[in-house]
CSV table of C-alpha atoms in Angstrom, one decimal:
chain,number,residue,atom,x,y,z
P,1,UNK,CA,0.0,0.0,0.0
P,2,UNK,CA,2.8,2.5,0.7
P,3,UNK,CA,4.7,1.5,-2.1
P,4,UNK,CA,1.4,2.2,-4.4
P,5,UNK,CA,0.9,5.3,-2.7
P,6,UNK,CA,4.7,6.6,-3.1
P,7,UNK,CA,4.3,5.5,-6.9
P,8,UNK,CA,1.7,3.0,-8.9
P,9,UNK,CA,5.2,1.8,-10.8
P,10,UNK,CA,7.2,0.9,-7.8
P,11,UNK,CA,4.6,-1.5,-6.6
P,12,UNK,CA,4.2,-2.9,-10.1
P,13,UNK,CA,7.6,-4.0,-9.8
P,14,UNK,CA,8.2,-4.7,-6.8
P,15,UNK,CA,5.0,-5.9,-4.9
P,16,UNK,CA,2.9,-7.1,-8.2
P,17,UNK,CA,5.8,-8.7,-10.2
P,18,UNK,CA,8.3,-9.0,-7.0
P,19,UNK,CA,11.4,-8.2,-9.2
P,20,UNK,CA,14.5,-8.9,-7.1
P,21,UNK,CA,15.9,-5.5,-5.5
P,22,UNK,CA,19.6,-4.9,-4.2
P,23,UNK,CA,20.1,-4.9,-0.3
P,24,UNK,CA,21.5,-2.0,0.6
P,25,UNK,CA,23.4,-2.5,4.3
P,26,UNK,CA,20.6,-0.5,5.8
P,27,UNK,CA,17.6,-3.3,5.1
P,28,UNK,CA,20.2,-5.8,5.4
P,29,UNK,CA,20.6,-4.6,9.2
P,30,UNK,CA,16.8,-4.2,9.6
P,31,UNK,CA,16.0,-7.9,8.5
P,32,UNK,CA,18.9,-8.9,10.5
P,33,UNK,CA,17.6,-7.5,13.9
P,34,UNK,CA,14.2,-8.4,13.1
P,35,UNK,CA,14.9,-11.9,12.8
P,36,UNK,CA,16.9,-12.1,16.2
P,37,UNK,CA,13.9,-10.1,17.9
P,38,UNK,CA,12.0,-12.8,16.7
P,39,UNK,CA,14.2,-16.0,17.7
P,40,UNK,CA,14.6,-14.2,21.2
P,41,UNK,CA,10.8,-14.0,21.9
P,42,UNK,CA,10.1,-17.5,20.7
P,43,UNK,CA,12.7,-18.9,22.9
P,44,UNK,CA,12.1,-16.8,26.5
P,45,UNK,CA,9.5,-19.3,27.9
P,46,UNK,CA,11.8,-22.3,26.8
P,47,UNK,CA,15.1,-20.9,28.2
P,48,UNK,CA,14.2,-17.7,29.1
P,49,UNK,CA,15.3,-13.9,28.2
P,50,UNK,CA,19.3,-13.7,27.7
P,51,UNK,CA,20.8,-11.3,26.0
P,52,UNK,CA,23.6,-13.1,24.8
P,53,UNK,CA,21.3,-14.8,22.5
P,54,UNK,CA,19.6,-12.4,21.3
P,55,UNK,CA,23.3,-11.2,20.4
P,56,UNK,CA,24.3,-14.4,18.6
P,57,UNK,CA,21.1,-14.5,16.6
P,58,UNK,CA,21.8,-11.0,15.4
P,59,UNK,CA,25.2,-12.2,14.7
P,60,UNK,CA,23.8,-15.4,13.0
P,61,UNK,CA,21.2,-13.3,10.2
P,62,UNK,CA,24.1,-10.9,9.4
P,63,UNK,CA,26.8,-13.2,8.3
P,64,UNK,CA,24.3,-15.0,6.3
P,65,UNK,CA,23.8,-11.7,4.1
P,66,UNK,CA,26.4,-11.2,1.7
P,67,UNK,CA,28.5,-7.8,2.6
P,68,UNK,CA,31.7,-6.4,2.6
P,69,UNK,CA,33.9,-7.5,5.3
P,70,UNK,CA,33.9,-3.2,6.3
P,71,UNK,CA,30.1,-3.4,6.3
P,72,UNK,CA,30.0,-6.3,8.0
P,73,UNK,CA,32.2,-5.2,10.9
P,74,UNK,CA,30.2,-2.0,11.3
P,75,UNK,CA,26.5,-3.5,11.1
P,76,UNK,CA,28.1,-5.6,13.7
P,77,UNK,CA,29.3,-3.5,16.2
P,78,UNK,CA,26.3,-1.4,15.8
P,79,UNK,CA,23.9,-4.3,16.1
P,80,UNK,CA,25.5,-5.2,19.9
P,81,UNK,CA,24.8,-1.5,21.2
P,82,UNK,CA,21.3,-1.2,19.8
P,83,UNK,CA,20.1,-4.9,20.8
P,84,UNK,CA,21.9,-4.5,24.7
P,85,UNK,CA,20.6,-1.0,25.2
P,86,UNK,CA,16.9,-2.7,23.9
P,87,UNK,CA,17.0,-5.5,26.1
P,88,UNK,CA,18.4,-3.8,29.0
P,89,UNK,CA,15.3,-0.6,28.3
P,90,UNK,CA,12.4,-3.1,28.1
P,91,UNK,CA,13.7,-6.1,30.3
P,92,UNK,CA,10.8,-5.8,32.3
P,93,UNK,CA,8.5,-7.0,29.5
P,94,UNK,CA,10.2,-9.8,28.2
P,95,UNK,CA,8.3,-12.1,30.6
P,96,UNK,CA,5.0,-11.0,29.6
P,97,UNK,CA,2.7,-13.0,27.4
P,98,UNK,CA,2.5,-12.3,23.7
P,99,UNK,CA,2.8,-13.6,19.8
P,100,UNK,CA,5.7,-12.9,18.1
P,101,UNK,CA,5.5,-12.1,14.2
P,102,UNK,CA,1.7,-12.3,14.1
P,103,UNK,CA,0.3,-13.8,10.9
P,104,UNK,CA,-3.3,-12.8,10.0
P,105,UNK,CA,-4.1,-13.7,6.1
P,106,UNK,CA,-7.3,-13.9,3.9
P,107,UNK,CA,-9.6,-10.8,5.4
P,108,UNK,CA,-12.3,-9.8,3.4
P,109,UNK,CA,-13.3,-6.1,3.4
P,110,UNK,CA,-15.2,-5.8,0.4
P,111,UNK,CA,-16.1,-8.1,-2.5
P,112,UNK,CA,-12.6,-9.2,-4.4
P,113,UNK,CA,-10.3,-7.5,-1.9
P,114,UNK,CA,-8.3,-9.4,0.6
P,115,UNK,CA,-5.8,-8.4,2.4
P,116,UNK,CA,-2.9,-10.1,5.1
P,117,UNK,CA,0.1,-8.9,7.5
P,118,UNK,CA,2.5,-10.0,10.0
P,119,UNK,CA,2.8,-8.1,13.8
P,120,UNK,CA,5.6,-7.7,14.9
P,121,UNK,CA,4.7,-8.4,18.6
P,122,UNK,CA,1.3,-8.7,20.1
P,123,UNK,CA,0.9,-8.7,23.9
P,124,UNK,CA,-2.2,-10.0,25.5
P,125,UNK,CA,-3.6,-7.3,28.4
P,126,UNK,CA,-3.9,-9.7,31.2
P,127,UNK,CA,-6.3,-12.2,30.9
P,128,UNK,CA,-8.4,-10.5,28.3
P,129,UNK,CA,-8.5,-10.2,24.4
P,130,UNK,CA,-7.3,-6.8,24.6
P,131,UNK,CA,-3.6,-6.5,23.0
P,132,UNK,CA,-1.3,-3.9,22.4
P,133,UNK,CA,0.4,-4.0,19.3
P,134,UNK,CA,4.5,-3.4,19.0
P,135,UNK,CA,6.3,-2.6,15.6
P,136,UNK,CA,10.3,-2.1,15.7
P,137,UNK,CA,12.2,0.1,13.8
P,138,UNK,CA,15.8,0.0,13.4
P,139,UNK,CA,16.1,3.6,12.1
P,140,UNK,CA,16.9,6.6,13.8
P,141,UNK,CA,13.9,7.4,16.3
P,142,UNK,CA,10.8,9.5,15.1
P,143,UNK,CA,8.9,12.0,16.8
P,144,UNK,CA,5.1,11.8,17.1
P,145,UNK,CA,4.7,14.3,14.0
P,146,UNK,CA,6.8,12.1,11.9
P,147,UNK,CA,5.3,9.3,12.5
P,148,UNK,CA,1.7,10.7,12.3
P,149,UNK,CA,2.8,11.9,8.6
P,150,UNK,CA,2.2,15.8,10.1
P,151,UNK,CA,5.8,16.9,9.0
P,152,UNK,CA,7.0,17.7,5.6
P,153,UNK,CA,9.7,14.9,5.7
P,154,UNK,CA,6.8,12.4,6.4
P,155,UNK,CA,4.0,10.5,4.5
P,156,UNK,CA,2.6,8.9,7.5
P,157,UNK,CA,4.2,5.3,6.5
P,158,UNK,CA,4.7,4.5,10.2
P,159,UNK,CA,0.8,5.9,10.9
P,160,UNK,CA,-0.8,4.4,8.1
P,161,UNK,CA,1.2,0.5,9.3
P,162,UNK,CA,-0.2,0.7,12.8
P,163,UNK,CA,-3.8,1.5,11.3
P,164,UNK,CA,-3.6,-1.0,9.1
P,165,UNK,CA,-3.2,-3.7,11.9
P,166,UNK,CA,-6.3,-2.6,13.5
P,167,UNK,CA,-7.7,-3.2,10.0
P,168,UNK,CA,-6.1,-6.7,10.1
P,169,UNK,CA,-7.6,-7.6,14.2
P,170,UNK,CA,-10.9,-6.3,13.7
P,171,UNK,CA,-11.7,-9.1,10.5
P,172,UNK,CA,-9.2,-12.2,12.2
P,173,UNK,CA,-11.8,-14.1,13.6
P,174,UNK,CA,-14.9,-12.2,14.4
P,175,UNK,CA,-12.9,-9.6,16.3
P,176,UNK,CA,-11.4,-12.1,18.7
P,177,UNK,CA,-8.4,-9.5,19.4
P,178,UNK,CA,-9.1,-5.8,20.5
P,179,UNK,CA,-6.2,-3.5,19.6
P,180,UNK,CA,-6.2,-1.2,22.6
P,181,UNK,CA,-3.2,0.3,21.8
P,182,UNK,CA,0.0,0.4,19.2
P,183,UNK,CA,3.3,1.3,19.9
P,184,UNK,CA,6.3,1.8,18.3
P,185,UNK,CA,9.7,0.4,19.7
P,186,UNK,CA,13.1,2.2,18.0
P,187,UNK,CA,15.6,-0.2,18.4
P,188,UNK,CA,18.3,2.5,17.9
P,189,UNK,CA,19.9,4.0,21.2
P,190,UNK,CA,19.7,7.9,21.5
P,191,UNK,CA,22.9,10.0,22.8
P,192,UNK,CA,22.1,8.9,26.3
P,193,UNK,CA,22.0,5.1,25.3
P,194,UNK,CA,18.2,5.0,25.6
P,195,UNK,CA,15.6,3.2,23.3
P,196,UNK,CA,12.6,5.2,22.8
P,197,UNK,CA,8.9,3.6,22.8
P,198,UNK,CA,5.9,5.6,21.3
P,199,UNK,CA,2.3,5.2,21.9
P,200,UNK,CA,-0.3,5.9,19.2
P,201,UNK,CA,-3.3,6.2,18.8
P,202,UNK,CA,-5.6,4.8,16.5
P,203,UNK,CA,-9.3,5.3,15.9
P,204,UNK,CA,-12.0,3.7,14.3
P,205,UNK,CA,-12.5,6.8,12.0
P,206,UNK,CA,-8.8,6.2,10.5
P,207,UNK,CA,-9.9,2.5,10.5
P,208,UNK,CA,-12.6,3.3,8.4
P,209,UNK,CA,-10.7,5.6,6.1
P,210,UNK,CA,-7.5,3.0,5.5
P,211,UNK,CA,-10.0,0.5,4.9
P,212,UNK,CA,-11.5,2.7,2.2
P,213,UNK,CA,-8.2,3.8,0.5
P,214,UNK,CA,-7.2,0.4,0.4
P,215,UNK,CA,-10.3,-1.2,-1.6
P,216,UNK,CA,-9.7,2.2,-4.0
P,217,UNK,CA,-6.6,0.9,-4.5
């Protein structure tokens, strides 16, 4: 959807007819932490939430990429400072309960249009269906206007993502999952070695109009 929106061409060829694109070191890095995220959630009620291994499957997914040896070294190094200043930020919430990598596939929101998506982490509130959805970001941290698409550097991608989830819960299985909240975690340490989280908000209105733009589409 962001891809049609940025240009009709760019998701002709790259979403419709899925022509292979160059990894640049940047998404190679991205993919890399978001595949350790994922192997450290799975395994915390098995062995429980250790760093170190959340390190050595970062390690793992980069030197399966093919880089330069420079590259390598500097993804690296800059992997092991965002993932231990994560893990030491949220530690608290590692023992809570909640899916990791969340698929929801074939919702029907109008006649001919289905749609599908993958959370990145989806904690249960309690006992209850109510969840709070987390997306992770390994670029530099974004303010509330920048992620709301209210600047002039942003279109909202970040905004429109989180929406879109809701639009994914609210079909999977009559509603069995109430989005209560979204959140955004930047795994990226600021000066002060701190991860920042951001809450946002999302209403049924924007629901209503994703849901809209999307079957336009």
């Amino acid at each position: 959807i962001n891809n049609y929106l940025e240009c009709p061409w760019k998701y002709f060829y790259t979403g419709l007819f899925r022509i292979p694109e160059h990894k640049e070191p940047h998404l190679i890095y991205g993919i890399a932490v978001h595949a350790a995220l994922r192997d450290f959630f799975n395994s915390i009620k098995e062995r429980g939430a250790h760093k170190e291994y959340l390190i050595l499957r970062f390690e793992y997914y980069l030197s399966r990429e093919v880089l330069k040896s420079s590259d390598y070294e500097a993804l690296l190094g800059k992997g092991k400072i965002a993932l231990t200043a994560y893990f030491e930020e949220y530690k608290q919430d590692w023992e809570k309960d909640f899916h990791t990598e969340f698929e929801i596939k074939g919702i029907k929101i109008a006649p001919g249009v289905m749609i599908k998506g993958r959370i990145d982490r989806m904690e249960q509130d309690g006992f209850s269906n109510n969840v709070i959805v987390t997306d992770f970001k390994t670029g530099k941290a974004k303010t509330e206007g920048e992620i709301e698409g209210k600047t002039k550097s942003s279109g909202g991608e970040i905004k429109r993502q989180l929406v879109f989830y809701k639009l994914l819960l609210d079909g999977y299985k009559a509603g069995k999952y109430k989005m209560i909240a979204a959140q955004v975690d930047f795994v990226e340490p600021d000066e002060k070695g701190r991860c920042k989280r951001q809450r946002v908000v999302v209403t049924q209105e924007e629901v209503d109009l994703l849901k809209a733009e999307v079957i336009r589409i």
